[in-house]
Amino acid sequence: MAKAKMLRSCPVAAFQKMISGKYKLRIVWDLKDGPRRYGEIRSGLLRGTDGSSEITPRVLSRELKALTLSGLIDRKDYAVVPPKVEYRLTRKGKSFVPVIAAIRDWGERHLSEPAALAEAAE
Amino acid sequence: MAKAKMLRSCPVAAFQKMISGKYKLRIVWDLKDGPRRYGEIRSGLLRGTDGSSEITPRVLSRELKALTLSGLIDRKDYAVVPPKVEYRLTRKGKSFVPVIAAIRDWGERHLSEPAALAEAAE
DNA sequence: CGGTATCCTAGTAGATACTG
DNA sequence: CAGTATCTACTAGGATACCG
């Protein structure tokens, strides 16, 4: 496991890579309350950033695939017509929820200050 | 506070934007033990990701500026020759350290699994 | 020592159109 | 409904060289 050795020295870098992508964290967060369908996730992401830009299917699809590869979420295809696909957190994904909670918590306390807004809202 | 209202609905998105950039989290983490000089931060970042690529001054400079703008770190220029500049965490930055700790902690437990490596190490 | 200035490349996200 | 295909715009990051 040569690759593992390199990464083990910095789990933060691995985390960064895992959640890179504009919506990954929010998708996991949205899934914490239970399984959701593709379209539900999509509309759920409409609220949040600024409410203006909608996520395109291409991007959402990619993020979902990446999250699946990371082992955070699981895809369940019901193979019916019309199609129905559900995404839900894996055990690993569930274990990650508290981390996002910590992030949210901190963000709510510190990211409403002027300095943060200047940077974050641009 | 119109801008604030938009962001308040999703602190996670604001967080994502704040820490976007390959080294920001690690810089903050490196600074948790006290002030560090520009060059020290740079060499400190050499270890970690994979040990191969060194951060370029241009990138490090940008990340430091962004972190300063976010209010996480503080720049202290001693105005001497040869130049000496120290960076250190602000109060806000210090409050953020436990969040990174949570991330590290989770990463150490879950990012050494095969699935994670396939994604993170590529 | 602690940066800037240029240039370049690879990847990420958005728009749009189409399909099983 | 849940995606894929194509194409384009933007930008983060790296290489290199130079400056106060």
PDB file of C-alpha atoms (C1' of nucleotides) in Angstrom:
ATOM      1  CA  MET A   1       0.000   0.000   0.000  1.00  0.00           C
ATOM      2  CA  ALA A   2       2.377   2.664  -1.134  1.00  0.00           C
ATOM      3  CA  LYS A   3      -0.343   5.095  -2.105  1.00  0.00           C
ATOM      4  CA  ALA A   4      -1.949   4.780   1.285  1.00  0.00           C
ATOM      5  CA  LYS A   5       1.223   5.687   3.084  1.00  0.00           C
ATOM      6  CA  MET A   6       1.457   8.960   1.243  1.00  0.00           C
ATOM      7  CA  LEU A   7      -2.044   9.974   2.073  1.00  0.00           C
ATOM      8  CA  ARG A   8      -2.056   8.852   5.628  1.00  0.00           C
ATOM      9  CA  SER A   9       0.371  11.632   6.394  1.00  0.00           C
ATOM     10  CA  CYS A  10      -2.339  14.142   5.585  1.00  0.00           C
ATOM     11  CA  PRO A  11      -5.976  13.156   5.990  1.00  0.00           C
ATOM     12  CA  VAL A  12      -6.924  16.782   5.500  1.00  0.00           C
ATOM     13  CA  ALA A  13      -5.659  16.747   1.931  1.00  0.00           C
ATOM     14  CA  ALA A  14      -7.609  13.563   1.293  1.00  0.00           C
ATOM     15  CA  PHE A  15     -10.704  15.182   2.763  1.00  0.00           C
ATOM     16  CA  GLN A  16     -10.221  18.210   0.556  1.00  0.00           C
ATOM     17  CA  LYS A  17     -10.114  16.038  -2.493  1.00  0.00           C
ATOM     18  CA  MET A  18     -13.078  13.981  -1.413  1.00  0.00           C
ATOM     19  CA  ILE A  19     -15.379  16.952  -0.955  1.00  0.00           C
ATOM     20  CA  SER A  20     -14.032  19.037  -3.798  1.00  0.00           C
ATOM     21  CA  GLY A  21     -16.936  20.063  -5.941  1.00  0.00           C
ATOM     22  CA  LYS A  22     -19.472  22.711  -5.291  1.00  0.00           C
ATOM     23  CA  TYR A  23     -22.299  20.544  -4.036  1.00  0.00           C
ATOM     24  CA  LYS A  24     -20.858  17.393  -2.490  1.00  0.00           C
ATOM     25  CA  LEU A  25     -21.073  18.492   1.117  1.00  0.00           C
ATOM     26  CA  ARG A  26     -24.565  19.801   0.655  1.00  0.00           C
ATOM     27  CA  ILE A  27     -25.715  16.625  -1.032  1.00  0.00           C
ATOM     28  CA  VAL A  28     -24.494  14.527   1.866  1.00  0.00           C
ATOM     29  CA  TRP A  29     -26.144  16.920   4.257  1.00  0.00           C
ATOM     30  CA  ASP A  30     -29.450  16.743   2.388  1.00  0.00           C
ATOM     31  CA  LEU A  31     -29.319  12.969   2.528  1.00  0.00           C
ATOM     32  CA  LYS A  32     -28.917  12.795   6.271  1.00  0.00           C
ATOM     33  CA  ASP A  33     -32.680  12.612   6.823  1.00  0.00           C
ATOM     34  CA  GLY A  34     -33.160   9.632   4.559  1.00  0.00           C
ATOM     35  CA  PRO A  35     -33.074   8.500   0.933  1.00  0.00           C
ATOM     36  CA  ARG A  36     -33.839  10.996  -1.774  1.00  0.00           C
ATOM     37  CA  ARG A  37     -34.481  10.752  -5.460  1.00  0.00           C
ATOM     38  CA  TYR A  38     -32.336  12.401  -8.085  1.00  0.00           C
ATOM     39  CA  GLY A  39     -34.876  15.108  -8.768  1.00  0.00           C
ATOM     40  CA  GLU A  40     -35.442  15.788  -5.094  1.00  0.00           C
ATOM     41  CA  ILE A  41     -31.750  16.322  -4.536  1.00  0.00           C
ATOM     42  CA  ARG A  42     -31.691  18.631  -7.490  1.00  0.00           C
ATOM     43  CA  SER A  43     -34.489  20.835  -6.282  1.00  0.00           C
ATOM     44  CA  GLY A  44     -33.088  20.719  -2.777  1.00  0.00           C
ATOM     45  CA  LEU A  45     -29.877  22.253  -4.056  1.00  0.00           C
ATOM     46  CA  LEU A  46     -31.766  25.143  -5.550  1.00  0.00           C
ATOM     47  CA  ARG A  47     -32.051  26.766  -2.167  1.00  0.00           C
ATOM     48  CA  GLY A  48     -28.812  27.614  -0.481  1.00  0.00           C
ATOM     49  CA  THR A  49     -25.985  29.207  -2.374  1.00  0.00           C
ATOM     50  CA  ASP A  50     -27.886  32.159  -3.651  1.00  0.00           C
ATOM     51  CA  GLY A  51     -31.028  30.690  -5.112  1.00  0.00           C
ATOM     52  CA  SER A  52     -30.234  31.891  -8.578  1.00  0.00           C
ATOM     53  CA  SER A  53     -28.283  29.216 -10.386  1.00  0.00           C
ATOM     54  CA  GLU A  54     -29.699  25.766 -10.775  1.00  0.00           C
ATOM     55  CA  ILE A  55     -27.399  22.781 -10.839  1.00  0.00           C
ATOM     56  CA  THR A  56     -27.186  21.193 -14.251  1.00  0.00           C
ATOM     57  CA  PRO A  57     -27.833  17.448 -14.645  1.00  0.00           C
ATOM     58  CA  ARG A  58     -24.305  16.888 -15.877  1.00  0.00           C
ATOM     59  CA  VAL A  59     -22.770  18.367 -12.755  1.00  0.00           C
ATOM     60  CA  LEU A  60     -25.148  16.710 -10.332  1.00  0.00           C
ATOM     61  CA  SER A  61     -24.585  13.394 -12.020  1.00  0.00           C
ATOM     62  CA  ARG A  62     -20.836  13.719 -11.700  1.00  0.00           C
ATOM     63  CA  GLU A  63     -20.941  14.705  -8.064  1.00  0.00           C
ATOM     64  CA  LEU A  64     -23.222  11.801  -7.255  1.00  0.00           C
ATOM     65  CA  LYS A  65     -20.886   9.404  -9.002  1.00  0.00           C
ATOM     66  CA  ALA A  66     -17.886  10.778  -7.176  1.00  0.00           C
ATOM     67  CA  LEU A  67     -19.663  10.504  -3.839  1.00  0.00           C
ATOM     68  CA  THR A  68     -20.578   6.929  -4.673  1.00  0.00           C
ATOM     69  CA  LEU A  69     -16.967   6.166  -5.535  1.00  0.00           C
ATOM     70  CA  SER A  70     -15.865   7.747  -2.282  1.00  0.00           C
ATOM     71  CA  GLY A  71     -18.210   5.380  -0.532  1.00  0.00           C
ATOM     72  CA  LEU A  72     -20.248   8.122   1.106  1.00  0.00           C
ATOM     73  CA  ILE A  73     -23.488   7.456  -0.704  1.00  0.00           C
ATOM     74  CA  ASP A  74     -25.233   4.544  -2.311  1.00  0.00           C
ATOM     75  CA  ARG A  75     -27.297   4.419  -5.482  1.00  0.00           C
ATOM     76  CA  LYS A  76     -30.440   2.337  -5.670  1.00  0.00           C
ATOM     77  CA  ASP A  77     -32.053   1.905  -9.056  1.00  0.00           C
ATOM     78  CA  TYR A  78     -35.594   0.591  -8.864  1.00  0.00           C
ATOM     79  CA  ALA A  79     -35.566  -0.328 -12.548  1.00  0.00           C
ATOM     80  CA  VAL A  80     -39.120   0.769 -13.153  1.00  0.00           C
ATOM     81  CA  VAL A  81     -40.825   2.911 -15.742  1.00  0.00           C
ATOM     82  CA  PRO A  82     -40.760   5.804 -15.335  1.00  0.00           C
ATOM     83  CA  PRO A  83     -37.302   5.546 -13.796  1.00  0.00           C
ATOM     84  CA  LYS A  84     -36.855   5.833 -10.069  1.00  0.00           C
ATOM     85  CA  VAL A  85     -33.453   6.136  -8.480  1.00  0.00           C
ATOM     86  CA  GLU A  86     -32.751   6.767  -4.848  1.00  0.00           C
ATOM     87  CA  TYR A  87     -29.583   7.902  -3.198  1.00  0.00           C
ATOM     88  CA  ARG A  88     -28.829   7.371   0.453  1.00  0.00           C
ATOM     89  CA  LEU A  89     -25.947   7.579   2.847  1.00  0.00           C
ATOM     90  CA  THR A  90     -23.761   4.580   3.472  1.00  0.00           C
ATOM     91  CA  ARG A  91     -22.529   3.830   6.971  1.00  0.00           C
ATOM     92  CA  LYS A  92     -19.439   5.798   6.088  1.00  0.00           C
ATOM     93  CA  GLY A  93     -21.564   8.651   4.842  1.00  0.00           C
ATOM     94  CA  LYS A  94     -23.562   8.678   8.046  1.00  0.00           C
ATOM     95  CA  SER A  95     -20.381   8.806  10.079  1.00  0.00           C
ATOM     96  CA  PHE A  96     -19.486  11.906   8.128  1.00  0.00           C
ATOM     97  CA  VAL A  97     -22.650  13.814   9.002  1.00  0.00           C
ATOM     98  CA  PRO A  98     -21.405  15.023  12.392  1.00  0.00           C
ATOM     99  CA  VAL A  99     -18.389  16.529  10.674  1.00  0.00           C
ATOM    100  CA  ILE A 100     -20.655  18.531   8.399  1.00  0.00           C
ATOM    101  CA  ALA A 101     -22.704  19.442  11.434  1.00  0.00           C
ATOM    102  CA  ALA A 102     -19.559  20.845  13.034  1.00  0.00           C
ATOM    103  CA  ILE A 103     -18.861  22.782   9.865  1.00  0.00           C
ATOM    104  CA  ARG A 104     -22.406  24.158   9.737  1.00  0.00           C
ATOM    105  CA  ASP A 105     -22.272  25.047  13.372  1.00  0.00           C
ATOM    106  CA  TRP A 106     -19.042  26.951  12.999  1.00  0.00           C
ATOM    107  CA  GLY A 107     -20.252  28.576   9.796  1.00  0.00           C
ATOM    108  CA  GLU A 108     -23.416  29.843  11.406  1.00  0.00           C
ATOM    109  CA  ARG A 109     -21.446  31.451  14.164  1.00  0.00           C
ATOM    110  CA  HIS A 110     -18.619  32.941  12.165  1.00  0.00           C
ATOM    111  CA  LEU A 111     -19.635  33.302   8.547  1.00  0.00           C
ATOM    112  CA  SER A 112     -22.195  36.008   9.019  1.00  0.00           C
ATOM    113  CA  GLU A 113     -19.596  38.587   9.915  1.00  0.00           C
ATOM    114  CA  PRO A 114     -18.781  41.333   7.417  1.00  0.00           C
ATOM    115  CA  ALA A 115     -15.264  40.087   6.658  1.00  0.00           C
ATOM    116  CA  ALA A 116     -16.507  36.628   5.860  1.00  0.00           C
ATOM    117  CA  LEU A 117     -19.231  37.979   3.641  1.00  0.00           C
ATOM    118  CA  ALA A 118     -16.857  40.135   1.678  1.00  0.00           C
ATOM    119  CA  GLU A 119     -14.923  37.004   0.865  1.00  0.00           C
ATOM    120  CA  ALA A 120     -17.641  34.433   0.607  1.00  0.00           C
ATOM    121  CA  ALA A 121     -20.293  36.459  -1.143  1.00  0.00           C
ATOM    122  CA  GLU A 122     -17.793  38.476  -3.119  1.00  0.00           C
TER     123      GLU A 122
ATOM    124  CA  MET B   1     -27.926  42.787   5.043  1.00  0.00           C
ATOM    125  CA  ALA B   2     -29.254  41.318   1.860  1.00  0.00           C
ATOM    126  CA  LYS B   3     -26.111  39.402   1.057  1.00  0.00           C
ATOM    127  CA  ALA B   4     -26.046  37.901   4.493  1.00  0.00           C
ATOM    128  CA  LYS B   5     -29.538  36.563   4.171  1.00  0.00           C
ATOM    129  CA  MET B   6     -28.641  34.594   1.080  1.00  0.00           C
ATOM    130  CA  LEU B   7     -25.650  33.005   2.663  1.00  0.00           C
ATOM    131  CA  ARG B   8     -27.165  32.343   6.014  1.00  0.00           C
ATOM    132  CA  SER B   9     -29.371  29.762   4.402  1.00  0.00           C
ATOM    133  CA  CYS B  10     -26.316  27.663   3.701  1.00  0.00           C
ATOM    134  CA  PRO B  11     -23.228  28.071   5.857  1.00  0.00           C
ATOM    135  CA  VAL B  12     -21.846  24.940   4.264  1.00  0.00           C
ATOM    136  CA  ALA B  13     -21.619  26.633   0.890  1.00  0.00           C
ATOM    137  CA  ALA B  14     -19.869  29.577   2.493  1.00  0.00           C
ATOM    138  CA  PHE B  15     -17.458  27.205   4.198  1.00  0.00           C
ATOM    139  CA  GLN B  16     -16.737  25.467   0.908  1.00  0.00           C
ATOM    140  CA  LYS B  17     -15.851  28.742  -0.661  1.00  0.00           C
ATOM    141  CA  MET B  18     -13.754  29.863   2.250  1.00  0.00           C
ATOM    142  CA  ILE B  19     -11.556  26.792   2.275  1.00  0.00           C
ATOM    143  CA  SER B  20     -11.467  26.253  -1.467  1.00  0.00           C
ATOM    144  CA  GLY B  21      -7.879  26.009  -2.498  1.00  0.00           C
ATOM    145  CA  LYS B  22      -5.496  23.161  -2.109  1.00  0.00           C
ATOM    146  CA  TYR B  23      -3.606  24.373   0.931  1.00  0.00           C
ATOM    147  CA  LYS B  24      -5.871  26.624   2.983  1.00  0.00           C
ATOM    148  CA  LEU B  25      -6.939  24.045   5.520  1.00  0.00           C
ATOM    149  CA  ARG B  26      -3.431  22.793   5.957  1.00  0.00           C
ATOM    150  CA  ILE B  27      -2.051  26.279   6.387  1.00  0.00           C
ATOM    151  CA  VAL B  28      -4.498  26.993   9.167  1.00  0.00           C
ATOM    152  CA  TRP B  29      -3.663  23.678  10.732  1.00  0.00           C
ATOM    153  CA  ASP B  30       0.062  24.377  10.572  1.00  0.00           C
ATOM    154  CA  LEU B  31      -0.504  27.705  12.244  1.00  0.00           C
ATOM    155  CA  LYS B  32      -2.339  26.284  15.225  1.00  0.00           C
ATOM    156  CA  ASP B  33       0.897  25.882  17.199  1.00  0.00           C
ATOM    157  CA  GLY B  34       1.893  29.492  16.823  1.00  0.00           C
ATOM    158  CA  PRO B  35       3.099  32.098  14.334  1.00  0.00           C
ATOM    159  CA  ARG B  36       5.086  30.987  11.344  1.00  0.00           C
ATOM    160  CA  ARG B  37       7.090  32.750   8.709  1.00  0.00           C
ATOM    161  CA  TYR B  38       6.316  32.603   5.034  1.00  0.00           C
ATOM    162  CA  GLY B  39       9.194  30.254   4.286  1.00  0.00           C
ATOM    163  CA  GLU B  40       8.346  28.003   7.205  1.00  0.00           C
ATOM    164  CA  ILE B  41       4.804  27.586   5.987  1.00  0.00           C
ATOM    165  CA  ARG B  42       6.123  26.815   2.569  1.00  0.00           C
ATOM    166  CA  SER B  43       8.460  24.082   3.701  1.00  0.00           C
ATOM    167  CA  GLY B  44       5.832  22.771   6.060  1.00  0.00           C
ATOM    168  CA  LEU B  45       3.525  22.226   3.117  1.00  0.00           C
ATOM    169  CA  LEU B  46       6.141  20.144   1.359  1.00  0.00           C
ATOM    170  CA  ARG B  47       5.264  17.179   3.505  1.00  0.00           C
ATOM    171  CA  GLY B  48       1.742  15.948   3.274  1.00  0.00           C
ATOM    172  CA  THR B  49       0.015  15.638  -0.049  1.00  0.00           C
ATOM    173  CA  ASP B  50       2.507  13.375  -1.714  1.00  0.00           C
ATOM    174  CA  GLY B  51       5.824  15.001  -1.007  1.00  0.00           C
ATOM    175  CA  SER B  52       6.537  15.523  -4.658  1.00  0.00           C
ATOM    176  CA  SER B  53       5.213  18.895  -5.733  1.00  0.00           C
ATOM    177  CA  GLU B  54       6.297  22.016  -3.977  1.00  0.00           C
ATOM    178  CA  ILE B  55       3.901  24.897  -3.620  1.00  0.00           C
ATOM    179  CA  THR B  56       4.811  27.833  -5.807  1.00  0.00           C
ATOM    180  CA  PRO B  57       5.158  31.296  -4.277  1.00  0.00           C
ATOM    181  CA  ARG B  58       2.355  32.600  -6.435  1.00  0.00           C
ATOM    182  CA  VAL B  59      -0.109  30.062  -5.088  1.00  0.00           C
ATOM    183  CA  LEU B  60       0.996  30.299  -1.481  1.00  0.00           C
ATOM    184  CA  SER B  61       0.782  34.045  -1.649  1.00  0.00           C
ATOM    185  CA  ARG B  62      -2.738  33.904  -2.981  1.00  0.00           C
ATOM    186  CA  GLU B  63      -3.942  31.451  -0.389  1.00  0.00           C
ATOM    187  CA  LEU B  64      -2.447  33.525   2.405  1.00  0.00           C
ATOM    188  CA  LYS B  65      -4.170  36.617   1.095  1.00  0.00           C
ATOM    189  CA  ALA B  66      -7.470  34.821   0.822  1.00  0.00           C
ATOM    190  CA  LEU B  67      -7.162  33.492   4.363  1.00  0.00           C
ATOM    191  CA  THR B  68      -6.368  36.982   5.557  1.00  0.00           C
ATOM    192  CA  LEU B  69      -9.412  38.336   3.759  1.00  0.00           C
ATOM    193  CA  SER B  70     -11.512  35.606   5.332  1.00  0.00           C
ATOM    194  CA  GLY B  71     -10.267  36.769   8.684  1.00  0.00           C
ATOM    195  CA  LEU B  72      -8.771  33.446   9.646  1.00  0.00           C
ATOM    196  CA  ILE B  73      -5.153  34.562   9.721  1.00  0.00           C
ATOM    197  CA  ASP B  74      -3.240  37.716  10.341  1.00  0.00           C
ATOM    198  CA  ARG B  75      -0.138  39.036   8.606  1.00  0.00           C
ATOM    199  CA  LYS B  76       2.590  40.730  10.580  1.00  0.00           C
ATOM    200  CA  ASP B  77       5.331  42.465   8.652  1.00  0.00           C
ATOM    201  CA  TYR B  78       8.366  43.302  10.762  1.00  0.00           C
ATOM    202  CA  ALA B  79       9.667  45.760   8.166  1.00  0.00           C
ATOM    203  CA  VAL B  80      13.281  44.734   8.581  1.00  0.00           C
ATOM    204  CA  VAL B  81      16.071  43.772   6.210  1.00  0.00           C
ATOM    205  CA  PRO B  82      16.158  41.013   5.269  1.00  0.00           C
ATOM    206  CA  PRO B  83      12.362  40.866   5.274  1.00  0.00           C
ATOM    207  CA  LYS B  84      10.535  39.019   8.007  1.00  0.00           C
ATOM    208  CA  VAL B  85       6.843  38.303   7.840  1.00  0.00           C
ATOM    209  CA  GLU B  86       4.852  36.203  10.245  1.00  0.00           C
ATOM    210  CA  TYR B  87       1.421  34.742   9.855  1.00  0.00           C
ATOM    211  CA  ARG B  88      -0.725  33.682  12.745  1.00  0.00           C
ATOM    212  CA  LEU B  89      -4.266  32.685  13.501  1.00  0.00           C
ATOM    213  CA  THR B  90      -6.807  35.290  14.452  1.00  0.00           C
ATOM    214  CA  ARG B  91      -9.364  34.532  17.135  1.00  0.00           C
ATOM    215  CA  LYS B  92     -11.660  33.425  14.387  1.00  0.00           C
ATOM    216  CA  GLY B  93      -8.945  31.210  12.961  1.00  0.00           C
ATOM    217  CA  LYS B  94      -8.352  29.623  16.332  1.00  0.00           C
ATOM    218  CA  SER B  95     -12.031  28.898  16.694  1.00  0.00           C
ATOM    219  CA  PHE B  96     -11.808  27.062  13.411  1.00  0.00           C
ATOM    220  CA  VAL B  97      -9.051  24.680  14.506  1.00  0.00           C
ATOM    221  CA  PRO B  98     -11.390  22.225  16.255  1.00  0.00           C
ATOM    222  CA  VAL B  99     -13.344  21.909  13.033  1.00  0.00           C
ATOM    223  CA  ILE B 100     -10.198  20.893  11.199  1.00  0.00           C
ATOM    224  CA  ALA B 101      -9.422  18.552  14.051  1.00  0.00           C
ATOM    225  CA  ALA B 102     -12.787  16.894  13.519  1.00  0.00           C
ATOM    226  CA  ILE B 103     -12.014  16.597   9.837  1.00  0.00           C
ATOM    227  CA  ARG B 104      -8.595  15.098  10.500  1.00  0.00           C
ATOM    228  CA  ASP B 105     -10.043  12.735  12.997  1.00  0.00           C
ATOM    229  CA  TRP B 106     -12.683  11.489  10.638  1.00  0.00           C
ATOM    230  CA  GLY B 107     -10.192  11.310   7.802  1.00  0.00           C
ATOM    231  CA  GLU B 108      -7.802   9.179   9.772  1.00  0.00           C
ATOM    232  CA  ARG B 109     -10.530   6.731  10.558  1.00  0.00           C
ATOM    233  CA  HIS B 110     -12.223   6.514   7.195  1.00  0.00           C
ATOM    234  CA  LEU B 111      -9.863   7.656   4.499  1.00  0.00           C
ATOM    235  CA  SER B 112      -7.473   4.748   4.693  1.00  0.00           C
ATOM    236  CA  GLU B 113     -10.012   2.328   3.345  1.00  0.00           C
ATOM    237  CA  PRO B 114      -9.574   0.977  -0.182  1.00  0.00           C
ATOM    238  CA  ALA B 115     -12.608   2.735  -1.624  1.00  0.00           C
ATOM    239  CA  ALA B 116     -11.477   6.062  -0.312  1.00  0.00           C
ATOM    240  CA  LEU B 117      -7.996   5.609  -1.641  1.00  0.00           C
ATOM    241  CA  ALA B 118      -9.226   4.717  -5.086  1.00  0.00           C
ATOM    242  CA  GLU B 119     -10.956   8.077  -5.152  1.00  0.00           C
ATOM    243  CA  ALA B 120      -8.606  10.257  -3.185  1.00  0.00           C
ATOM    244  CA  ALA B 121      -5.294   8.925  -4.449  1.00  0.00           C
ATOM    245  CA  GLU B 122      -6.659   8.260  -7.894  1.00  0.00           C
TER     246      GLU B 122
ATOM    247  C1'  DC C   1      13.464  36.734   2.465  1.00  0.00           C
ATOM    248  C1'  DG C   2       9.126  37.348   0.790  1.00  0.00           C
ATOM    249  C1'  DG C   3       7.047  38.132  -2.445  1.00  0.00           C
ATOM    250  C1'  DT C   4       5.170  39.842  -8.058  1.00  0.00           C
ATOM    251  C1'  DA C   5       4.708  39.354 -13.046  1.00  0.00           C
ATOM    252  C1'  DT C   6       3.773  36.388 -17.101  1.00  0.00           C
ATOM    253  C1'  DC C   7       2.520  32.572 -19.307  1.00  0.00           C
ATOM    254  C1'  DC C   8       0.489  28.073 -19.661  1.00  0.00           C
ATOM    255  C1'  DT C   9      -2.335  23.938 -18.775  1.00  0.00           C
ATOM    256  C1'  DA C  10      -5.813  20.937 -16.801  1.00  0.00           C
ATOM    257  C1'  DG C  11      -9.862  20.530 -14.745  1.00  0.00           C
ATOM    258  C1'  DT C  12     -14.599  22.238 -13.221  1.00  0.00           C
ATOM    259  C1'  DA C  13     -18.894  24.002 -13.946  1.00  0.00           C
ATOM    260  C1'  DG C  14     -22.523  25.977 -16.817  1.00  0.00           C
ATOM    261  C1'  DA C  15     -25.651  26.026 -21.217  1.00  0.00           C
ATOM    262  C1'  DT C  16     -27.979  23.389 -24.316  1.00  0.00           C
ATOM    263  C1'  DA C  17     -29.748  19.483 -26.569  1.00  0.00           C
ATOM    264  C1'  DC C  18     -30.894  14.846 -26.622  1.00  0.00           C
ATOM    265  C1'  DT C  19     -31.974   9.663 -24.888  1.00  0.00           C
ATOM    266  C1'  DG C  20     -33.319   4.951 -22.449  1.00  0.00           C
TER     267       DG C  20
ATOM    268  C1'  DC D   1     -37.506  10.565 -14.573  1.00  0.00           C
ATOM    269  C1'  DA D   2     -32.825  10.269 -14.627  1.00  0.00           C
ATOM    270  C1'  DG D   3     -29.633  10.839 -16.803  1.00  0.00           C
ATOM    271  C1'  DT D   4     -25.679  11.410 -21.277  1.00  0.00           C
ATOM    272  C1'  DA D   5     -23.329  14.198 -25.107  1.00  0.00           C
ATOM    273  C1'  DT D   6     -21.061  18.277 -26.724  1.00  0.00           C
ATOM    274  C1'  DC D   7     -19.243  22.493 -26.435  1.00  0.00           C
ATOM    275  C1'  DT D   8     -17.662  26.628 -24.077  1.00  0.00           C
ATOM    276  C1'  DA D   9     -16.045  29.899 -20.281  1.00  0.00           C
ATOM    277  C1'  DC D  10     -13.548  30.383 -16.341  1.00  0.00           C
ATOM    278  C1'  DT D  11     -10.180  29.683 -12.957  1.00  0.00           C
ATOM    279  C1'  DA D  12      -7.094  27.221  -9.824  1.00  0.00           C
ATOM    280  C1'  DG D  13      -2.722  25.768  -9.911  1.00  0.00           C
ATOM    281  C1'  DG D  14       1.989  25.055 -11.666  1.00  0.00           C
ATOM    282  C1'  DA D  15       6.655  26.773 -14.271  1.00  0.00           C
ATOM    283  C1'  DT D  16       9.660  30.284 -14.646  1.00  0.00           C
ATOM    284  C1'  DA D  17      11.722  34.620 -14.047  1.00  0.00           C
ATOM    285  C1'  DC D  18      12.419  38.674 -11.654  1.00  0.00           C
ATOM    286  C1'  DC D  19      12.001  42.575  -7.826  1.00  0.00           C
ATOM    287  C1'  DG D  20      12.114  45.496  -3.136  1.00  0.00           C
TER     288       DG D  20
END
